[in-house]
Short mmCIF file of C-alpha atoms in Angstrom, two decimals:
data_model
loop_
_atom_site.label_atom_id
_atom_site.label_comp_id
_atom_site.label_asym_id
_atom_site.label_seq_id
_atom_site.Cartn_x
_atom_site.Cartn_y
_atom_site.Cartn_z
CA LEU A 634 -25.10 -13.49 -65.31
CA ALA A 635 -23.90 -11.37 -62.25
CA ALA A 636 -27.43 -10.95 -61.44
CA ALA A 637 -28.44 -15.14 -61.90
CA ALA A 638 -25.62 -16.07 -59.16
CA ALA A 639 -26.75 -13.36 -56.94
CA ALA A 640 -30.40 -14.49 -57.59
CA VAL A 641 -28.88 -17.83 -56.65
CA TYR A 642 -26.95 -17.68 -53.43
CA HIS A 643 -30.21 -14.88 -51.74
CA ARG A 644 -31.81 -18.10 -52.43
CA ARG A 645 -29.52 -20.58 -51.12
CA ALA A 646 -29.42 -18.38 -48.04
CA GLU A 647 -33.28 -18.03 -47.46
CA MET A 648 -33.74 -21.96 -47.73
CA LEU A 649 -30.70 -22.37 -45.23
CA GLN A 650 -32.10 -19.28 -42.69
CA ARG A 651 -35.93 -21.19 -42.87
CA LYS A 652 -34.05 -25.12 -42.58
CA GLN A 653 -32.06 -23.66 -39.72
CA ALA A 654 -35.50 -22.19 -37.89
CA GLU A 655 -37.09 -25.11 -38.49
CA LEU A 656 -34.38 -27.35 -37.62
CA GLU A 657 -34.65 -25.48 -34.27
CA ARG A 658 -37.65 -24.88 -33.28
CA PHE A 659 -37.83 -29.57 -34.21
CA VAL A 660 -35.12 -29.54 -31.07
CA THR A 661 -36.78 -28.09 -28.68
CA ARG A 662 -40.02 -29.46 -28.73
CA ALA A 663 -38.02 -32.35 -28.44
CA LEU A 664 -35.88 -31.26 -25.43
CA THR A 665 -39.11 -30.66 -24.05
CA GLY A 666 -39.03 -32.01 -20.77
CA GLY A 667 -35.63 -34.04 -20.54
CA SER A 668 -32.37 -33.48 -18.45
CA LEU A 669 -30.61 -31.72 -21.35
CA PRO A 670 -30.14 -28.10 -21.79
CA GLN A 671 -31.40 -26.34 -24.83
CA ASP A 672 -28.41 -24.10 -25.06
CA ALA A 673 -25.77 -28.22 -24.60
CA VAL A 674 -26.95 -28.56 -28.47
CA VAL A 675 -25.56 -26.89 -31.49
CA CYS A 676 -27.80 -26.84 -34.45
CA ARG A 677 -25.78 -27.04 -37.52
CA VAL A 678 -27.23 -26.79 -41.27
CA ALA A 679 -25.50 -28.12 -44.48
CA ILE A 680 -26.32 -28.38 -48.53
CA GLY A 681 -24.36 -31.23 -49.75
CA ASP A 682 -23.83 -35.16 -49.70
CA PRO A 683 -25.53 -35.69 -46.12
CA ALA A 684 -22.61 -38.53 -45.26
CA ASP A 685 -19.90 -35.53 -46.24
CA GLU A 686 -21.48 -33.10 -44.95
CA ILE A 687 -21.69 -35.55 -40.99
CA LEU A 688 -18.54 -36.66 -41.12
CA ARG A 689 -17.22 -32.82 -41.47
CA ALA A 690 -19.34 -31.83 -39.08
CA ALA A 691 -18.38 -33.85 -36.52
CA SER A 692 -14.51 -33.55 -37.21
CA SER A 693 -15.32 -29.39 -37.20
CA HIS A 694 -16.63 -29.87 -33.57
CA ALA A 695 -14.59 -32.00 -32.20
CA CYS A 696 -17.25 -34.99 -31.96
CA ASP A 697 -16.99 -38.20 -30.37
CA LEU A 698 -19.64 -40.02 -30.99
CA ILE A 699 -22.24 -39.43 -33.88
CA VAL A 700 -25.60 -40.96 -33.00
CA MET A 701 -27.72 -41.74 -36.74
CA GLY A 702 -30.84 -42.86 -37.47
CA THR A 703 -31.66 -45.10 -40.42
CA GLN A 704 -35.10 -46.13 -42.52
CA GLY A 705 -32.81 -49.57 -43.39
CA LEU A 706 -33.01 -49.32 -47.34
CA ASP A 707 -32.13 -52.92 -48.38
CA GLY A 708 -32.29 -54.47 -51.81
CA ALA A 709 -33.23 -51.93 -54.80
CA ASP A 710 -33.77 -49.68 -53.08
CA LYS A 711 -29.79 -49.35 -51.18
CA TRP A 712 -29.24 -49.73 -54.77
CA PHE A 713 -30.59 -46.45 -56.22
CA MET A 714 -30.49 -44.61 -52.70
CA GLY A 715 -27.83 -45.45 -51.51
CA SER A 716 -26.93 -45.40 -47.59
CA THR A 717 -25.70 -42.72 -45.44
CA VAL A 718 -25.39 -44.83 -42.28
CA GLU A 719 -23.60 -47.29 -44.16
CA HIS A 720 -21.34 -44.21 -46.00
CA VAL A 721 -20.79 -43.17 -42.50
CA LEU A 722 -19.88 -46.40 -40.82
CA ARG A 723 -17.42 -46.77 -43.50
CA ARG A 724 -15.52 -43.40 -43.40
CA ALA A 725 -15.54 -43.02 -39.38
CA THR A 726 -12.72 -42.45 -37.45
CA VAL A 727 -14.92 -41.88 -34.56
CA PRO A 728 -17.50 -44.65 -32.45
CA VAL A 729 -20.91 -44.41 -34.30
CA LEU A 730 -24.07 -45.17 -32.44
CA ALA A 731 -27.30 -46.08 -35.74
CA LEU A 732 -30.38 -46.86 -33.82
CA PRO A 733 -32.64 -48.57 -36.16
CA LYS A 734 -36.18 -47.78 -37.64
CA GLY A 735 -38.74 -47.84 -35.47
CA ARG A 736 -37.05 -47.50 -32.27
CA GLY A 737 -38.09 -44.93 -30.15
CA ARG A 738 -37.74 -42.70 -26.99
CA THR A 739 -40.06 -44.94 -25.68
CA ALA A 740 -37.90 -48.35 -26.60
CA ALA A 741 -37.12 -50.76 -23.37
CA PRO A 742 -33.76 -49.86 -21.58
CA PHE A 743 -30.98 -52.15 -23.32
CA GLY A 744 -30.93 -55.60 -21.16
CA ARG A 745 -27.97 -57.00 -22.07
CA VAL A 746 -24.89 -56.16 -24.59
CA VAL A 747 -24.18 -58.86 -27.88
CA ALA A 748 -20.92 -58.51 -29.42
CA PRO A 749 -19.25 -60.63 -32.27
CA VAL A 750 -16.58 -61.61 -32.00
CA ASP A 751 -13.88 -61.96 -34.47
CA LEU A 752 -10.69 -64.61 -33.43
CA GLY A 753 -8.55 -62.64 -35.82
CA ARG A 754 -6.72 -59.81 -35.28
CA GLY A 755 -7.53 -57.08 -32.59
CA TRP A 756 -9.79 -59.61 -30.79
CA THR A 757 -8.80 -58.69 -27.36
CA ARG A 758 -9.37 -55.27 -27.95
CA ASP A 759 -12.94 -55.56 -28.66
CA VAL A 760 -14.31 -57.66 -26.28
CA SER A 761 -12.48 -56.07 -24.04
CA ALA A 762 -14.58 -52.51 -25.11
CA ALA A 763 -17.60 -54.90 -25.16
CA ALA A 764 -17.32 -55.61 -22.07
CA SER A 765 -15.99 -52.09 -20.51
CA LEU A 766 -19.59 -51.35 -22.02
CA ALA A 767 -21.77 -53.91 -20.17
CA ARG A 768 -20.03 -53.03 -16.70
CA TRP A 769 -21.12 -49.07 -17.59
CA LEU A 770 -24.33 -50.16 -18.30
CA GLU A 771 -24.86 -52.84 -15.36
CA THR A 772 -25.97 -55.72 -18.02
CA GLU A 773 -25.32 -58.83 -18.99
CA LEU A 774 -22.53 -59.18 -21.96
CA THR A 775 -23.06 -62.27 -25.35
CA LEU A 776 -20.68 -62.67 -26.74
CA VAL A 777 -20.91 -64.33 -30.19
CA HIS A 778 -18.89 -66.06 -32.65
CA VAL A 779 -19.75 -66.91 -36.55
CA ILE A 780 -18.43 -70.31 -38.02
CA PRO A 781 -18.87 -69.79 -42.23
CA PRO A 782 -20.89 -72.74 -43.24
CA THR A 783 -19.05 -75.37 -44.79
CA PRO A 784 -19.82 -76.16 -48.78
CA LEU A 785 -19.13 -80.46 -48.45
CA VAL A 786 -19.71 -82.94 -51.30
CA PRO A 787 -23.03 -84.11 -51.57
CA TRP A 788 -22.03 -88.36 -50.10
CA LEU A 789 -21.42 -86.09 -47.73
CA ARG A 790 -23.87 -84.14 -46.41
CA THR A 791 -25.21 -86.72 -43.84
CA ARG A 792 -22.58 -85.85 -41.83
CA ASP A 793 -22.53 -82.17 -41.41
CA ALA A 794 -24.64 -82.22 -38.31
CA ALA A 795 -22.65 -84.49 -36.32
CA LEU A 796 -19.24 -82.80 -37.99
CA ASP A 797 -21.41 -78.63 -37.80
CA ARG A 798 -21.61 -79.69 -33.69
CA ARG A 799 -17.58 -80.87 -33.20
CA ARG A 800 -16.50 -77.30 -35.05
CA VAL A 801 -19.26 -74.76 -32.87
CA ALA A 802 -18.02 -76.54 -29.20
CA ALA A 803 -13.46 -76.79 -30.41
CA VAL A 804 -14.46 -72.96 -31.26
CA ARG A 805 -16.65 -72.59 -27.65
CA ALA A 806 -13.87 -73.63 -25.99
CA VAL A 807 -11.03 -71.43 -27.51
CA LEU A 808 -13.59 -68.66 -27.33
CA GLU A 809 -14.19 -69.27 -22.84
CA ARG A 810 -10.42 -69.96 -22.41
CA ALA A 811 -9.34 -66.92 -24.70
CA THR A 812 -12.35 -64.64 -23.04
CA ALA A 813 -12.36 -65.48 -19.52
CA ALA A 814 -9.52 -63.21 -18.56
CA LEU A 815 -11.33 -60.25 -19.96
CA THR A 816 -15.16 -60.59 -18.53
CA ARG A 817 -13.33 -61.58 -15.25
CA ASN A 818 -16.62 -60.24 -13.08
CA LEU A 819 -19.10 -60.10 -15.28
CA LYS A 820 -21.79 -62.15 -16.49
CA THR A 821 -21.54 -63.60 -19.63
CA LYS A 822 -22.32 -66.27 -22.24
CA CYS A 823 -20.61 -66.96 -25.44
CA LYS A 824 -22.05 -68.76 -28.49
CA VAL A 825 -20.48 -70.08 -31.65
CA VAL A 826 -23.48 -70.10 -34.87
CA ILE A 827 -23.26 -71.10 -38.19
CA GLY A 828 -24.10 -68.97 -41.02
CA LYS A 829 -24.36 -66.00 -42.53
CA PRO A 830 -22.50 -63.08 -39.87
CA ALA A 831 -25.20 -60.74 -40.04
CA ASP A 832 -28.10 -63.26 -39.70
CA ALA A 833 -26.41 -65.52 -37.17
CA ILE A 834 -25.82 -61.68 -35.39
CA ALA A 835 -29.00 -60.46 -36.34
CA ALA A 836 -30.75 -63.47 -34.63
CA GLU A 837 -29.12 -63.62 -31.04
CA ALA A 838 -29.88 -59.50 -31.07
CA ALA A 839 -33.45 -60.68 -31.52
CA THR A 840 -33.88 -62.78 -29.04
CA GLY A 841 -34.23 -62.43 -25.62
CA ALA A 842 -33.87 -58.80 -23.92
CA ALA A 843 -33.51 -56.01 -25.60
CA CYS A 844 -29.74 -54.97 -26.79
CA LEU A 845 -26.93 -53.71 -27.84
CA VAL A 846 -24.63 -54.72 -30.22
CA VAL A 847 -21.30 -52.93 -30.32
CA MET A 848 -19.70 -54.70 -33.37
CA ALA A 849 -14.94 -53.38 -34.12
CA LEU A 850 -15.05 -51.27 -37.18
CA ARG A 851 -11.96 -51.61 -38.35
CA GLY A 852 -9.06 -51.22 -41.51
CA GLU A 853 -10.63 -51.57 -45.19
CA HIS A 854 -13.09 -54.53 -45.47
CA GLY A 855 -13.36 -54.87 -41.14
CA PHE A 856 -15.33 -58.02 -39.86
CA LEU A 857 -14.98 -61.24 -41.55
CA GLY A 858 -13.58 -59.71 -44.35
CA ARG A 859 -16.49 -57.86 -45.69
CA ARG A 860 -16.59 -54.07 -46.92
CA ARG A 861 -16.45 -51.74 -43.93
CA GLY A 862 -19.57 -50.93 -42.02
CA SER A 863 -21.79 -53.92 -44.94
CA ILE A 864 -22.57 -56.16 -41.78
CA ALA A 865 -23.46 -53.44 -38.60
CA TYR A 866 -25.78 -51.40 -41.51
CA SER A 867 -27.04 -54.90 -42.53
CA VAL A 868 -27.69 -55.77 -39.02
CA LEU A 869 -29.47 -52.76 -38.83
CA THR A 870 -31.40 -52.96 -41.85
CA ARG A 871 -33.26 -56.13 -40.20
CA ALA A 872 -33.92 -52.65 -37.95
CA VAL A 873 -33.67 -55.53 -34.71
CA ALA A 874 -31.39 -53.30 -32.07
CA PRO A 875 -29.27 -50.39 -31.79
CA VAL A 876 -25.83 -51.23 -33.34
CA PHE A 877 -22.04 -49.29 -31.70
CA ALA A 878 -20.14 -48.48 -34.18
CA LEU A 879 -16.72 -48.81 -32.94
#
């Protein structure tokens, strides 16, 4: 047993050394011609659950931001394989920048910041953070509030359109008044839509100039009562824009 354990440990050490060398070669190639010096990068290889190891590395290196790519698993693939990005979004204690599948280094710069707003607890902090980021990027800000559809009995469905218009107009007026001071001297649009949160956010992100979606992650359930990180990940699976989760 001692000999077998020693052999396993030796093979594990060899694999880690091989993967470390492969990672360092990859980083060297990726940084060639860029402005970031190679000695500013720390390469680390670990064995274990990906989300656990990413969060452990972020903690041990006192990172201020986690940047991840995603394969955008959904449906059965996600059920069987899970999603490392969603697990990190759910448990991270620092901001996470998640890049959707297919968005490479040749992508256009951000033309706007899209920020979903839930006019409940903590919304002023969310809007302030999105506005600060838009100012730093020197771009415009689009605030989006999503109203869940209201199920109506059949005899009221003919009034759906008129009722929806009134609901949207009323909430937009509240949103514009509430955010005016926080977005002063910043080109800002307020949009109110009815639908499912992830679908509505993804649709807005796919419209117009390339954007960065800024979303708040807090509490056990997060945005609109869903599981923390689930809507941010759902936007990513649609591969429309990077998501900056705060």
